[in-house]
């Protein structure tokens, strides 16, 4: 059977699949069959006699894991193949922590806090500490905490590190370390972990308990890691620990598609992999099956400008294809019209479905002009990255009940549902419970469980209401292991009063919320009807699928897992980051302007600029048949019309791969009165310009001196300044301290700009 499946691979893929002993790295270019190699490698291992329980395959989305598992079952035809440990880093480690977490003081039914839960807890802590929420912004604090955990820095280590605490002080947020400490303590008290804890605590578990490390080193004889270029420091450390015993590790990825540094991903993990494993065998998948020759060569010509990379030559046997179309618009509004007109023509001329088209942008805010233009010509679209199903209020409310039933100490869930629907337990009562819990150093639930013993200062009717709520939750909790997820979920939604509350709201929004609860129950029903599974020892069992299992399943959903829920015929609008891993016949990459793409935040270092270039490479390689790129000569920013210059990335595409046709617009330009002043601009369309007419842009690594420290300290509101690029301006506001000091300056030529002074090429006049 092994030979049969290997026949379906090309030579490079087959070599990567067959090498199963020792460390290996598969550098998989865009569209080269990366998933195919991972899938066939696992199938080949099983065909060679590997115990499926000994195979650990780590992915970045549940969707990828499910698809690979289904393919493996199809290839191997052996039901035991379902016992492969395949899933996301978070889901696999959450599974291990359910079994081993007691060593760290966590019960097996610990709660998992998503980002919104974490932000709510941080807001509560900031309020309790009587800090200014505008200064201690919840997003900033959560990012600091997340960054610390990703770097394996505990609250104590954070507070003991002068460099870290000094940076917080310089940023005007000296209490950040204390917030981190309180946040960690509150999570622990609530028997809860956030997403970062699932990795952080797994690392601590393997580091501090050698017998646990030994157990999982022996269990996982074969380790495979997908999208290795996206791993962060803690993921790297865990994988390295697990693989240390036999070094049968295979990582698959593409350094040219490493675009998640802002989430903590470290490209050095893949660039320096050979340093950890001197005996490493490297396989390169260089044949692209997705895109035309023009698209592949255009993308190659861009990415070759990066210095930090593993050199490879991506090629394809596909058709030559059409040249990359370049659109120049006079404004961002016109860019929206021109792009949607181009989609309309392509769609009508070739009778194509809307789902063949995707518009990709650098930031979510750019979607507006495309949405407006698509609506005007009645082309349906969907924006990815909006509010997902599981983040809607009514869904979060019911899930809050589920979480509290599973883990009575879940503080966030308790505060969310204790007075929804309204049951006379108001904010004043809740604040008294919180104060008492902090006083006694116990959980909120323990106060509610024993209000008299806790000396909770509330009246008898309030105690009665608290008892009724507690009794209801406990009545659900005792049924956790005896009722399946759907039956208990339906009972909770009804008995809690949520269904009645939503049903009585007869507004269209109320009906929609009621239907969303129905859809959630449908999802639970589908979950309970899943097939037989095996236990840890390989024994086939047929358990009931309980509510806590369902909650773990959805707690670990990623944005990418929700992208395919709606398969309707629509144009896709999304950021390039969200598009990674997807493909479309026709792709429109918009907003290719300096300071937008590449982002102004990336122009301070070569490493940041190279990440932006990789992002553009990812955008180009999403396309199968044709790519259109566009830029605007002016764009509104904070209400000011700002002139723009074309992105350096346009110039990096070899000229022979770009087409400059100039079709007639289907709508008149008279829509844009201000354009009449620009008589030198020809009728817009695909840009009528040659490479030489694009303004030459200097490298971001030019050694132009930034502002000197004395000027930074003396800069004040009202001062006249001059910037190397933006010209003369006036300082409107100054904020921050030291290295994080920022100024908002109004420039006569380009409008308002916010500048980080230590990088700004600014002089006081």
mmCIF file of N, CA, C and O in Angstrom, residues 426-466:
data_model
loop_
_atom_site.group_PDB
_atom_site.id
_atom_site.type_symbol
_atom_site.label_atom_id
_atom_site.label_comp_id
_atom_site.label_asym_id
_atom_site.label_seq_id
_atom_site.Cartn_x
_atom_site.Cartn_y
_atom_site.Cartn_z
ATOM 1 N N UNK A 426 -27.774 42.708 41.324
ATOM 2 C CA UNK A 426 -27.232 43.845 40.590
ATOM 3 C C UNK A 426 -25.736 44.062 40.777
ATOM 4 O O UNK A 426 -25.040 43.294 41.461
ATOM 5 N N UNK A 427 -25.262 45.163 40.180
ATOM 6 C CA UNK A 427 -23.839 45.490 40.198
ATOM 7 C C UNK A 427 -23.325 45.743 41.618
ATOM 8 O O UNK A 427 -22.211 45.353 41.965
ATOM 9 N N UNK A 428 -24.144 46.359 42.456
ATOM 10 C CA UNK A 428 -23.727 46.637 43.841
ATOM 11 C C UNK A 428 -23.449 45.331 44.585
ATOM 12 O O UNK A 428 -22.432 45.202 45.283
ATOM 13 N N UNK A 429 -24.356 44.365 44.434
ATOM 14 C CA UNK A 429 -24.158 43.059 45.070
ATOM 15 C C UNK A 429 -22.889 42.399 44.537
ATOM 16 O O UNK A 429 -22.094 41.843 45.310
ATOM 17 N N UNK A 430 -22.695 42.501 43.205
ATOM 18 C CA UNK A 430 -21.525 41.869 42.595
ATOM 19 C C UNK A 430 -20.232 42.484 43.125
ATOM 20 O O UNK A 430 -19.255 41.777 43.396
ATOM 21 N N UNK A 431 -20.228 43.792 43.284
ATOM 22 C CA UNK A 431 -19.028 44.462 43.802
ATOM 23 C C UNK A 431 -18.729 44.027 45.234
ATOM 24 O O UNK A 431 -17.563 43.851 45.614
ATOM 25 N N UNK A 432 -19.780 43.817 46.042
ATOM 26 C CA UNK A 432 -19.585 43.327 47.418
ATOM 27 C C UNK A 432 -19.001 41.916 47.414
ATOM 28 O O UNK A 432 -18.147 41.580 48.249
ATOM 29 N N UNK A 433 -19.466 41.101 46.475
ATOM 30 C CA UNK A 433 -18.947 39.723 46.367
ATOM 31 C C UNK A 433 -17.460 39.751 46.003
ATOM 32 O O UNK A 433 -16.647 39.019 46.573
ATOM 33 N N UNK A 434 -17.105 40.633 45.055
ATOM 34 C CA UNK A 434 -15.706 40.743 44.615
ATOM 35 C C UNK A 434 -14.812 41.202 45.767
ATOM 36 O O UNK A 434 -13.734 40.637 46.005
ATOM 37 N N UNK A 435 -15.267 42.220 46.470
ATOM 38 C CA UNK A 435 -14.482 42.741 47.609
ATOM 39 C C UNK A 435 -14.278 41.646 48.649
ATOM 40 O O UNK A 435 -13.168 41.443 49.163
ATOM 41 N N UNK A 436 -15.333 40.915 48.963
ATOM 42 C CA UNK A 436 -15.251 39.864 49.981
ATOM 43 C C UNK A 436 -14.328 38.731 49.519
ATOM 44 O O UNK A 436 -13.535 38.196 50.312
ATOM 45 N N UNK A 437 -14.410 38.374 48.235
ATOM 46 C CA UNK A 437 -13.545 37.309 47.701
ATOM 47 C C UNK A 437 -12.076 37.714 47.800
ATOM 48 O O UNK A 437 -11.216 36.905 48.178
ATOM 49 N N UNK A 438 -11.781 38.964 47.466
ATOM 50 C CA UNK A 438 -10.403 39.446 47.557
ATOM 51 C C UNK A 438 -9.933 39.509 49.010
ATOM 52 O O UNK A 438 -8.775 39.196 49.316
ATOM 53 N N UNK A 439 -10.841 39.902 49.888
ATOM 54 C CA UNK A 439 -10.538 39.981 51.326
ATOM 55 C C UNK A 439 -10.134 38.613 51.872
ATOM 56 O O UNK A 439 -9.159 38.471 52.607
ATOM 57 N N UNK A 440 -10.924 37.607 51.521
ATOM 58 C CA UNK A 440 -10.724 36.243 52.041
ATOM 59 C C UNK A 440 -9.806 35.401 51.159
ATOM 60 O O UNK A 440 -9.518 34.247 51.488
ATOM 61 N N UNK A 441 -9.396 35.978 50.009
ATOM 62 C CA UNK A 441 -8.553 35.275 49.035
ATOM 63 C C UNK A 441 -9.181 33.944 48.593
ATOM 64 O O UNK A 441 -8.542 32.891 48.597
ATOM 65 N N UNK A 442 -10.457 34.015 48.266
ATOM 66 C CA UNK A 442 -11.173 32.848 47.751
ATOM 67 C C UNK A 442 -11.873 33.253 46.456
ATOM 68 O O UNK A 442 -11.867 34.415 46.063
ATOM 69 N N UNK A 443 -12.468 32.270 45.781
ATOM 70 C CA UNK A 443 -13.147 32.566 44.520
ATOM 71 C C UNK A 443 -14.502 33.214 44.774
ATOM 72 O O UNK A 443 -15.063 33.115 45.874
ATOM 73 N N UNK A 444 -15.032 33.867 43.733
ATOM 74 C CA UNK A 444 -16.359 34.483 43.837
ATOM 75 C C UNK A 444 -17.415 33.420 44.149
ATOM 76 O O UNK A 444 -18.347 33.656 44.922
ATOM 77 N N UNK A 445 -17.265 32.260 43.540
ATOM 78 C CA UNK A 445 -18.240 31.186 43.737
ATOM 79 C C UNK A 445 -18.294 30.747 45.204
ATOM 80 O O UNK A 445 -19.369 30.491 45.754
ATOM 81 N N UNK A 446 -17.120 30.682 45.826
ATOM 82 C CA UNK A 446 -17.084 30.247 47.229
ATOM 83 C C UNK A 446 -17.797 31.244 48.143
ATOM 84 O O UNK A 446 -18.392 30.856 49.152
ATOM 85 N N UNK A 447 -17.761 32.532 47.780
ATOM 86 C CA UNK A 447 -18.511 33.540 48.548
ATOM 87 C C UNK A 447 -20.008 33.310 48.368
ATOM 88 O O UNK A 447 -20.777 33.316 49.335
ATOM 89 N N UNK A 448 -20.425 33.078 47.110
ATOM 90 C CA UNK A 448 -21.851 32.871 46.821
ATOM 91 C C UNK A 448 -22.354 31.578 47.464
ATOM 92 O O UNK A 448 -23.490 31.509 47.937
ATOM 93 N N UNK A 449 -21.482 30.577 47.501
ATOM 94 C CA UNK A 449 -21.850 29.281 48.069
ATOM 95 C C UNK A 449 -22.117 29.401 49.575
ATOM 96 O O UNK A 449 -22.989 28.716 50.111
ATOM 97 N N UNK A 450 -21.349 30.278 50.237
ATOM 98 C CA UNK A 450 -21.492 30.447 51.693
ATOM 99 C C UNK A 450 -21.570 31.922 52.050
ATOM 100 O O UNK A 450 -20.661 32.471 52.704
ATOM 101 N N UNK A 451 -22.638 32.605 51.642
ATOM 102 C CA UNK A 451 -22.703 34.055 51.884
ATOM 103 C C UNK A 451 -22.728 34.415 53.365
ATOM 104 O O UNK A 451 -22.170 35.442 53.763
ATOM 105 N N UNK A 452 -23.356 33.568 54.191
ATOM 106 C CA UNK A 452 -23.434 33.869 55.626
ATOM 107 C C UNK A 452 -22.078 33.666 56.277
ATOM 108 O O UNK A 452 -21.571 34.531 57.016
ATOM 109 N N UNK A 453 -21.460 32.517 55.998
ATOM 110 C CA UNK A 453 -20.125 32.233 56.559
ATOM 111 C C UNK A 453 -19.105 33.268 56.116
ATOM 112 O O UNK A 453 -18.198 33.629 56.852
ATOM 113 N N UNK A 454 -19.257 33.739 54.854
ATOM 114 C CA UNK A 454 -18.319 34.739 54.328
ATOM 115 C C UNK A 454 -18.604 36.132 54.856
ATOM 116 O O UNK A 454 -17.860 37.065 54.559
ATOM 117 N N UNK A 455 -19.697 36.277 55.616
ATOM 118 C CA UNK A 455 -20.124 37.582 56.140
ATOM 119 C C UNK A 455 -20.348 38.584 55.014
ATOM 120 O O UNK A 455 -19.932 39.748 55.080
ATOM 121 N N UNK A 456 -21.003 38.106 53.936
ATOM 122 C CA UNK A 456 -21.306 38.974 52.804
ATOM 123 C C UNK A 456 -22.355 40.006 53.242
ATOM 124 O O UNK A 456 -23.442 39.641 53.691
ATOM 125 N N UNK A 457 -22.051 41.289 53.129
ATOM 126 C CA UNK A 457 -22.963 42.329 53.641
ATOM 127 C C UNK A 457 -24.141 42.608 52.702
ATOM 128 O O UNK A 457 -24.222 43.670 52.078
ATOM 129 N N UNK A 458 -25.066 41.645 52.589
ATOM 130 C CA UNK A 458 -26.270 41.836 51.773
ATOM 131 C C UNK A 458 -27.488 41.391 52.580
ATOM 132 O O UNK A 458 -27.364 40.639 53.552
ATOM 133 N N UNK A 459 -28.678 41.810 52.150
ATOM 134 C CA UNK A 459 -29.895 41.478 52.902
ATOM 135 C C UNK A 459 -30.403 40.070 52.573
ATOM 136 O O UNK A 459 -29.905 39.410 51.657
ATOM 137 N N UNK A 460 -31.411 39.628 53.329
ATOM 138 C CA UNK A 460 -31.943 38.265 53.200
ATOM 139 C C UNK A 460 -32.501 37.962 51.809
ATOM 140 O O UNK A 460 -32.242 36.887 51.253
ATOM 141 N N UNK A 461 -33.287 38.872 51.187
ATOM 142 C CA UNK A 461 -33.791 38.572 49.839
ATOM 143 C C UNK A 461 -32.662 38.350 48.826
ATOM 144 O O UNK A 461 -32.767 37.485 47.955
ATOM 145 N N UNK A 462 -31.567 39.128 48.965
ATOM 146 C CA UNK A 462 -30.430 38.959 48.050
ATOM 147 C C UNK A 462 -29.775 37.596 48.258
ATOM 148 O O UNK A 462 -29.416 36.909 47.297
ATOM 149 N N UNK A 463 -29.611 37.191 49.530
ATOM 150 C CA UNK A 463 -29.048 35.864 49.820
ATOM 151 C C UNK A 463 -29.928 34.782 49.218
ATOM 152 O O UNK A 463 -29.436 33.800 48.647
ATOM 153 N N UNK A 464 -31.231 34.966 49.289
ATOM 154 C CA UNK A 464 -32.171 34.001 48.717
ATOM 155 C C UNK A 464 -31.984 33.899 47.205
ATOM 156 O O UNK A 464 -31.980 32.794 46.631
ATOM 157 N N UNK A 465 -31.808 35.045 46.552
ATOM 158 C CA UNK A 465 -31.612 35.044 45.094
ATOM 159 C C UNK A 465 -30.276 34.396 44.722
ATOM 160 O O UNK A 465 -30.185 33.664 43.734
ATOM 161 N N UNK A 466 -29.250 34.670 45.516
ATOM 162 C CA UNK A 466 -27.940 34.044 45.273
ATOM 163 C C UNK A 466 -28.034 32.523 45.428
ATOM 164 O O UNK A 466 -27.460 31.770 44.633
#
